[in-house]
Coordinates of C-alpha atoms and ligand atoms in Angstrom, one line a residue:
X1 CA -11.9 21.2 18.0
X2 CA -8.6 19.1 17.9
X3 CA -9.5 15.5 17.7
X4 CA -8.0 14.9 21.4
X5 CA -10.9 17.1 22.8
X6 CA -13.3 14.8 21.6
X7 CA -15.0 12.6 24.3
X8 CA -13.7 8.8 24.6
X9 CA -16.0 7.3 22.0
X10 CA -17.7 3.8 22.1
X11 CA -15.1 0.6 21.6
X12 CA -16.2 -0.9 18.1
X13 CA -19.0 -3.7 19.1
X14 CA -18.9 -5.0 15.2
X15 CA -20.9 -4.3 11.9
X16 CA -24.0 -3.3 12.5
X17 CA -26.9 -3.9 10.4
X18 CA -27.8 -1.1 9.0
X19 CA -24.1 -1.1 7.4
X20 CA -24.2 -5.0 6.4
X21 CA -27.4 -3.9 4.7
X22 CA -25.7 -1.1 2.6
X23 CA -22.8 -3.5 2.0
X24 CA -24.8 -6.1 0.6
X25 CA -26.3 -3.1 -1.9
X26 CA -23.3 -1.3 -2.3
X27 CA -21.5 -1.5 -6.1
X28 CA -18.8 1.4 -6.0
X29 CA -16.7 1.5 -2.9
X30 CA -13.9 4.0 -2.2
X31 CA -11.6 3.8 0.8
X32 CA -9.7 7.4 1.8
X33 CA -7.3 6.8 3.9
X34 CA -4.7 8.5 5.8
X35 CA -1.5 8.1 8.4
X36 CA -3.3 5.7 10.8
X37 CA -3.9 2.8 8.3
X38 CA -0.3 2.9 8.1
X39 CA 0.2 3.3 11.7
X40 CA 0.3 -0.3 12.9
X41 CA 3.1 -1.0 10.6
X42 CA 5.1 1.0 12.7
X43 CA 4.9 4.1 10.5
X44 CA 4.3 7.2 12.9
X45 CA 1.4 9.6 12.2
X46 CA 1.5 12.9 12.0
X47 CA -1.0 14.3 14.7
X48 CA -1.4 11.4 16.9
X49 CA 0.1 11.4 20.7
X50 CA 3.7 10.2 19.6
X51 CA 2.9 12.5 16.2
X52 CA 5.6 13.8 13.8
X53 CA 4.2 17.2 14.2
X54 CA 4.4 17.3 18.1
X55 CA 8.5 17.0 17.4
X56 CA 8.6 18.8 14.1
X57 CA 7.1 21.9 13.0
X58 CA 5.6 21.0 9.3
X59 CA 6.5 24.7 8.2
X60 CA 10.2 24.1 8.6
X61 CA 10.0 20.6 6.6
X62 CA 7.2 19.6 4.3
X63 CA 7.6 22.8 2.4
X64 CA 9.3 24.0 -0.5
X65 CA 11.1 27.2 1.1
X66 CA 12.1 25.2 3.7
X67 CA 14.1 22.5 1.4
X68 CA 15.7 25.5 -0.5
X69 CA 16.6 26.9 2.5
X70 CA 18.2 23.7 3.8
X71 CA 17.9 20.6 1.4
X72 CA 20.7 19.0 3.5
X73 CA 17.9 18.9 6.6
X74 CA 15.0 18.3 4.7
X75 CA 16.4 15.2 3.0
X76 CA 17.8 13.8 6.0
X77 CA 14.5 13.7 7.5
X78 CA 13.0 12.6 4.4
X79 CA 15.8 9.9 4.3
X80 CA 14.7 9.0 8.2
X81 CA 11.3 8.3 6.9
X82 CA 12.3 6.3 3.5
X83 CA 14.1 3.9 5.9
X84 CA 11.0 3.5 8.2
X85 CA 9.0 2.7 4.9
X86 CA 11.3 0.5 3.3
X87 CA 11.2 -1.5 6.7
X88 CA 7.6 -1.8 6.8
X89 CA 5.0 -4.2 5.8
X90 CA 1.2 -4.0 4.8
X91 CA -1.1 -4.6 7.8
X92 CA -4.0 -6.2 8.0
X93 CA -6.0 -2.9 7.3
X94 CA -4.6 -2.7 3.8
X95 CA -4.0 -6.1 3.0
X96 CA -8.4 -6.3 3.6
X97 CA -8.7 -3.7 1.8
X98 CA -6.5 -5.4 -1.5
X99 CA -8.7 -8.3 -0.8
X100 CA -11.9 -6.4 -0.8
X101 CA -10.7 -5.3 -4.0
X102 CA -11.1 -9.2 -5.2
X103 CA -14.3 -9.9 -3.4
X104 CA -16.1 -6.7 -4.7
X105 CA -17.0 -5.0 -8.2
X106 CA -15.3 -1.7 -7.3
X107 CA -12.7 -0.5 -5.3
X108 CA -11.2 2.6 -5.0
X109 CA -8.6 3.7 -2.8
X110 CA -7.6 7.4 -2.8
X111 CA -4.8 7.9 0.1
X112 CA -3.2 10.9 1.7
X113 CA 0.0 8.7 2.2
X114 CA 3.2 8.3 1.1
X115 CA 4.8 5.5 2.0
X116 CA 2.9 2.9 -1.1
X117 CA 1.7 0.4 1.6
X118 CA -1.4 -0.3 -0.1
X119 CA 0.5 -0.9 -3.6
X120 CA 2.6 -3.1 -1.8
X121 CA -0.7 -4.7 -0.5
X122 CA -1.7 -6.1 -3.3
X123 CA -4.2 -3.2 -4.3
X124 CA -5.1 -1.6 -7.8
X125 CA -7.4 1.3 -8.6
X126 CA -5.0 3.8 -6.4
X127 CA -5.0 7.8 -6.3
X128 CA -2.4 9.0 -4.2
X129 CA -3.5 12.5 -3.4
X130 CA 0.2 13.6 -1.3
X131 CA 2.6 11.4 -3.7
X132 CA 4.9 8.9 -3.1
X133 CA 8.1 8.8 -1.2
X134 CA 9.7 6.2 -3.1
X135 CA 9.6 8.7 -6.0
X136 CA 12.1 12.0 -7.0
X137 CA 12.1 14.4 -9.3
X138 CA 14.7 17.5 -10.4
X139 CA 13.1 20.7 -9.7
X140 CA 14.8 22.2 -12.6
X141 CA 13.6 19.9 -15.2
X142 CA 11.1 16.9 -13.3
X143 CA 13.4 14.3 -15.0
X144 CA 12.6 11.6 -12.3
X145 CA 14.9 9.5 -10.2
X146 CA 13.5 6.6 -8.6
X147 CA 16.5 4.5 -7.8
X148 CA 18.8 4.5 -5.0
X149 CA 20.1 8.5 -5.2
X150 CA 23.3 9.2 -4.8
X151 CA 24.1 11.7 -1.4
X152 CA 28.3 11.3 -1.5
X153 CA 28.4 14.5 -2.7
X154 CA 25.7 15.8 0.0
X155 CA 22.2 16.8 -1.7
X156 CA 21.7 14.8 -4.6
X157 CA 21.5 16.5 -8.3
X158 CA 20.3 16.0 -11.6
X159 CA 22.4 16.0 -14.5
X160 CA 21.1 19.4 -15.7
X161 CA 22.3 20.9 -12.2
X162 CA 19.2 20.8 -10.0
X163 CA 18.1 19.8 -7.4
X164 CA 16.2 16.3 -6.9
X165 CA 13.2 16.2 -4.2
X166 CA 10.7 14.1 -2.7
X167 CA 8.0 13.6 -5.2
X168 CA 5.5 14.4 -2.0
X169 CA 3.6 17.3 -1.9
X170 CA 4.4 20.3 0.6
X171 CA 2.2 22.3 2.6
X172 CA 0.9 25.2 -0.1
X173 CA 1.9 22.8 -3.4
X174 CA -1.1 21.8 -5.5
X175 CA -1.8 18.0 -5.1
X176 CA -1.4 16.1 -8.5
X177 CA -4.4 17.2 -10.8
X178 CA -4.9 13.6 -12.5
X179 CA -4.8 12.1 -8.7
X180 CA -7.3 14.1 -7.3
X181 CA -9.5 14.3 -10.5
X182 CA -9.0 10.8 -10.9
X183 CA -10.0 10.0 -7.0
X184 CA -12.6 13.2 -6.7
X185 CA -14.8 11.2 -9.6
X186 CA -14.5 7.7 -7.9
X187 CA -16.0 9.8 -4.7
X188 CA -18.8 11.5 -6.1
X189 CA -20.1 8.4 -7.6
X190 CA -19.2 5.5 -4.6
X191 CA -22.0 4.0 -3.2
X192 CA -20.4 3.8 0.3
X193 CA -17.5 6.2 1.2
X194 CA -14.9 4.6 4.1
X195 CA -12.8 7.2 5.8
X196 CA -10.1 5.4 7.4
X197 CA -7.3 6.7 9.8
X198 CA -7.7 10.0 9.1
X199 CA -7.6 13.2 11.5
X200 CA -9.3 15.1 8.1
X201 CA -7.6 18.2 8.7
X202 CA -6.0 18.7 5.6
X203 CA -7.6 20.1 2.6
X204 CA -8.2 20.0 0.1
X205 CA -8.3 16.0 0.8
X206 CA -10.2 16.4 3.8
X207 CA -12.8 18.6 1.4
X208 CA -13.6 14.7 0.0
X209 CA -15.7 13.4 3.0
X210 CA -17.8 16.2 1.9
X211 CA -18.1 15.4 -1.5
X212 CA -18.8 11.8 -0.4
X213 CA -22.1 13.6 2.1
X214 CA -23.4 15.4 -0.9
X215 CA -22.9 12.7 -3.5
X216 CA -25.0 10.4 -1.2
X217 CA -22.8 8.2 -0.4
X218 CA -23.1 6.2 2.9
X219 CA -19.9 7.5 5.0
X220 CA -18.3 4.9 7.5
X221 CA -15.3 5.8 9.7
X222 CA -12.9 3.9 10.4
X223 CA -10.9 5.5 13.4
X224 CA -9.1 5.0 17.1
X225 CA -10.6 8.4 18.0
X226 CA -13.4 10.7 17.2
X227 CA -12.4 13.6 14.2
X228 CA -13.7 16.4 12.5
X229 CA -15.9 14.2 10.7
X230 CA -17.3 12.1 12.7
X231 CA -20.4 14.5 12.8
X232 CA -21.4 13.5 9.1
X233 CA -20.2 9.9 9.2
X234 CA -23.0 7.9 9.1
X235 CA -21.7 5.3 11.1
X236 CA -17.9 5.1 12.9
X237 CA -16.2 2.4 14.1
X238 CA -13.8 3.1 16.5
X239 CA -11.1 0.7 16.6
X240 CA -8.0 -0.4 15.0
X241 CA -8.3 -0.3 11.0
X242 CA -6.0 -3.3 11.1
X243 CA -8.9 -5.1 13.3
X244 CA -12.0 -3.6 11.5
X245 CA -11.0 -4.1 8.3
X246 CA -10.5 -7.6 8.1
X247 CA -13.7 -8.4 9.7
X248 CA -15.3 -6.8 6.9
X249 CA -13.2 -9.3 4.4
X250 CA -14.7 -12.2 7.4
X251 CA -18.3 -11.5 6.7
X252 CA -17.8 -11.5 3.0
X253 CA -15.9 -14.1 2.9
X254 CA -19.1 -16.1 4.7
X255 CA -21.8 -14.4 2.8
X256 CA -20.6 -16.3 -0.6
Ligands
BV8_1 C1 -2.9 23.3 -1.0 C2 3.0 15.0 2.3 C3 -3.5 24.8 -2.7 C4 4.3 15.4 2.8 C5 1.3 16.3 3.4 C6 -1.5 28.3 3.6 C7 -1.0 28.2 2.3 C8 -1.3 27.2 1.4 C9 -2.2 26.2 1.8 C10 -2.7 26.3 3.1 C11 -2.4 27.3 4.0 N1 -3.1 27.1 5.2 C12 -3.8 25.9 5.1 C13 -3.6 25.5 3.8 C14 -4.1 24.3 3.3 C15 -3.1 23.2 3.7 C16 -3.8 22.5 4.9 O1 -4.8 21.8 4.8 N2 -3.2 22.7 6.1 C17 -3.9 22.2 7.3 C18 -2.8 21.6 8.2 C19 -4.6 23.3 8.0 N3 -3.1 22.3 2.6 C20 -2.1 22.4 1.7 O2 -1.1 23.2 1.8 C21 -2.2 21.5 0.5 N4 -2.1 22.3 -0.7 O3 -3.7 23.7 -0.3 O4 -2.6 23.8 -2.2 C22 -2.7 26.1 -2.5 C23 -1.5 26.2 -3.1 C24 -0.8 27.4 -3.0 C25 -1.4 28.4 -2.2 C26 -2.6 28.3 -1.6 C27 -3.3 27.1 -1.7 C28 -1.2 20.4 0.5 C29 -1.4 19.5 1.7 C30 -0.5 18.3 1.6 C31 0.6 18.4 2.6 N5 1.4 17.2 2.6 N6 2.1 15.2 3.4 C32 4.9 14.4 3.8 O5 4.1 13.5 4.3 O6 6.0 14.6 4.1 S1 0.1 16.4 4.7 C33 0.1 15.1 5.8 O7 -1.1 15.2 6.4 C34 0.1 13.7 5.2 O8 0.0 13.6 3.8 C35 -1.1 13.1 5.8 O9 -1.7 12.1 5.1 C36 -2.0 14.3 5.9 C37 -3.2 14.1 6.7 O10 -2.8 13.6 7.9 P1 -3.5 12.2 8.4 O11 -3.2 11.2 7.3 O12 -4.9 12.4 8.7 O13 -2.7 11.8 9.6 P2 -2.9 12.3 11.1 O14 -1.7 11.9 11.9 O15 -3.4 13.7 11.1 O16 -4.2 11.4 11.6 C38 -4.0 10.0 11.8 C39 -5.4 9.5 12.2 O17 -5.3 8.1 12.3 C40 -5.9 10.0 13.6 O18 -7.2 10.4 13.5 C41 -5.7 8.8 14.5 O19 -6.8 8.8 15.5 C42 -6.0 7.7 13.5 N7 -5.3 6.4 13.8 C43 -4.2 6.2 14.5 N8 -3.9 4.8 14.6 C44 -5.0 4.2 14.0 C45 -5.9 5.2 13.5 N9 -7.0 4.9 12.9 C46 -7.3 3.6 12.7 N10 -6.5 2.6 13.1 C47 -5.3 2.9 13.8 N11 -4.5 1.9 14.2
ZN2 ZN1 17.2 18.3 -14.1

């Protein structure tokens, strides 16, 4: 079922006990996050009503046959998103989160995005699963190029001749083994799992809510809408991440 079928869940009505309980227990916390964490800093998401996906078809840009069929095209559009990220702030979702990283023991964040909000946050202990657009590398000979690239000459290249791309990954690359090790062990031993503006459609991040379920961890969403995981959340807050979030930093803040 596509996320808009589900039925109009329940407005947030705040933290219930039963999570404030598992908070006040919990000593390994990861937050997985996704597009709409980002999304009230003015970053679109990708599936969402005013998605990049309802305009775009991903096949014919986030892939690698794609940009060596037309890098021209793919880094425009990769060039039309660098500018909406370099315009962008943290919101309040990720800035509580870079906090909670300072009220609590341990904080993980593994993210599906690209665009290095939660860096820019303030937070540590980050595994970014889909890369980071602020980063390139030559497909030839992954020397990377992280400064300003040069496109006078149209597509950018590397000394050696090739090509420089996006260090994000496309649809049928293999995410970054250290990332997804690296964030795969922080889920399997977190104490509570928070899933946060995510549709959890694509795998094999989305496969991580299930590693959370079968590690034990207590799963909280954090979401505008129902998902595909809401089924096995333990408990999902529907509301704005940028509005949850912080109340979570508010009652910690009062519990010391
Ligand atoms: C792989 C980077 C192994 C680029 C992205 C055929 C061949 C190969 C693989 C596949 C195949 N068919 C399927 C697959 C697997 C495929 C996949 O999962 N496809 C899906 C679509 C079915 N996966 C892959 O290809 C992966 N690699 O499998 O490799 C392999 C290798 C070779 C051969 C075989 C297998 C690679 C996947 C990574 C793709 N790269 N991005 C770029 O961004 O340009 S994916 C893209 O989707 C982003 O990374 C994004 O993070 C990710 C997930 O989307 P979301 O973050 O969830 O965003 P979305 O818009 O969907 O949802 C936003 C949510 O936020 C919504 O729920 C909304 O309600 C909520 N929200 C909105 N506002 C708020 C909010 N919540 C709270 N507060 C708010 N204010
Ligand atoms: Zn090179």
């Amino acid at each position: 079922m596509s996320s808009r079928e589900f039925n109009n869940p329940p407005a947030w009505g705040g933290l219930d006990e039963t999570f404030l309980e598992k908070l006040s227990e919990a000593k390994r916390i990861v937050f997985f996050t996704g597009a709409g964490i980002s999304a009230e800093s003015g970053i679109p998401t990708f599936r969402g009503k005013d998605g990049i996906w309802n305009k775009l078809r991903p096949e014919e840009l986030a892939n690698f046959n794609a940009f060596m069929r037309n890098p021209q095209m793919v880094w425009e559009w990769y060039n039309h998103r660098k500018k909406i990220v370099h315009d962008a702030k943290p919101n309040a979702g990720h800035l509580a989160i870079a906090e909670m990283q300072d009220l609590l023991e341990d904080v993980t964040v593994v993210t599906q995005n690209i665009d290095n909000l939660h860096r820019r946050a303030g937070s540590k202990n980050i595994y970014e699963l889909h890369g980071n657009i602020e980063r390139n590398y030559c497909i030839n000979c992954n020397t990377f190029y992280n400064e300003e690239l040069d496109f006078s000459g149209g597509v950018p290249k590397c000394k050696c001749g090739g090509l420089i791309r996006p260090d994000v990954v496309w649809f049928g690359e293999f995410l970054p083994e250290d990332q997804f090790m690296g964030g795969e062990e922080a889920v399997r031993n977190c104490d509570i799992f928070f899933v946060v503006g995510t549709s959890a459609v694509v795998y094999p991040a989305a496969g991580l809510v299930y590693t959370a379920k079968k590690s034990g961890a207590f799963i909280v969403e954090v979401n505008i809408e129902e998902t595909e995981v809401s089924a096995i959340c333990d408990t999902s807050f529907f509301g704005e991440s940028g509005k949850i979030l912080p109340a979570i930093v508010d009652h910690l803040k009062k519990r010391e």
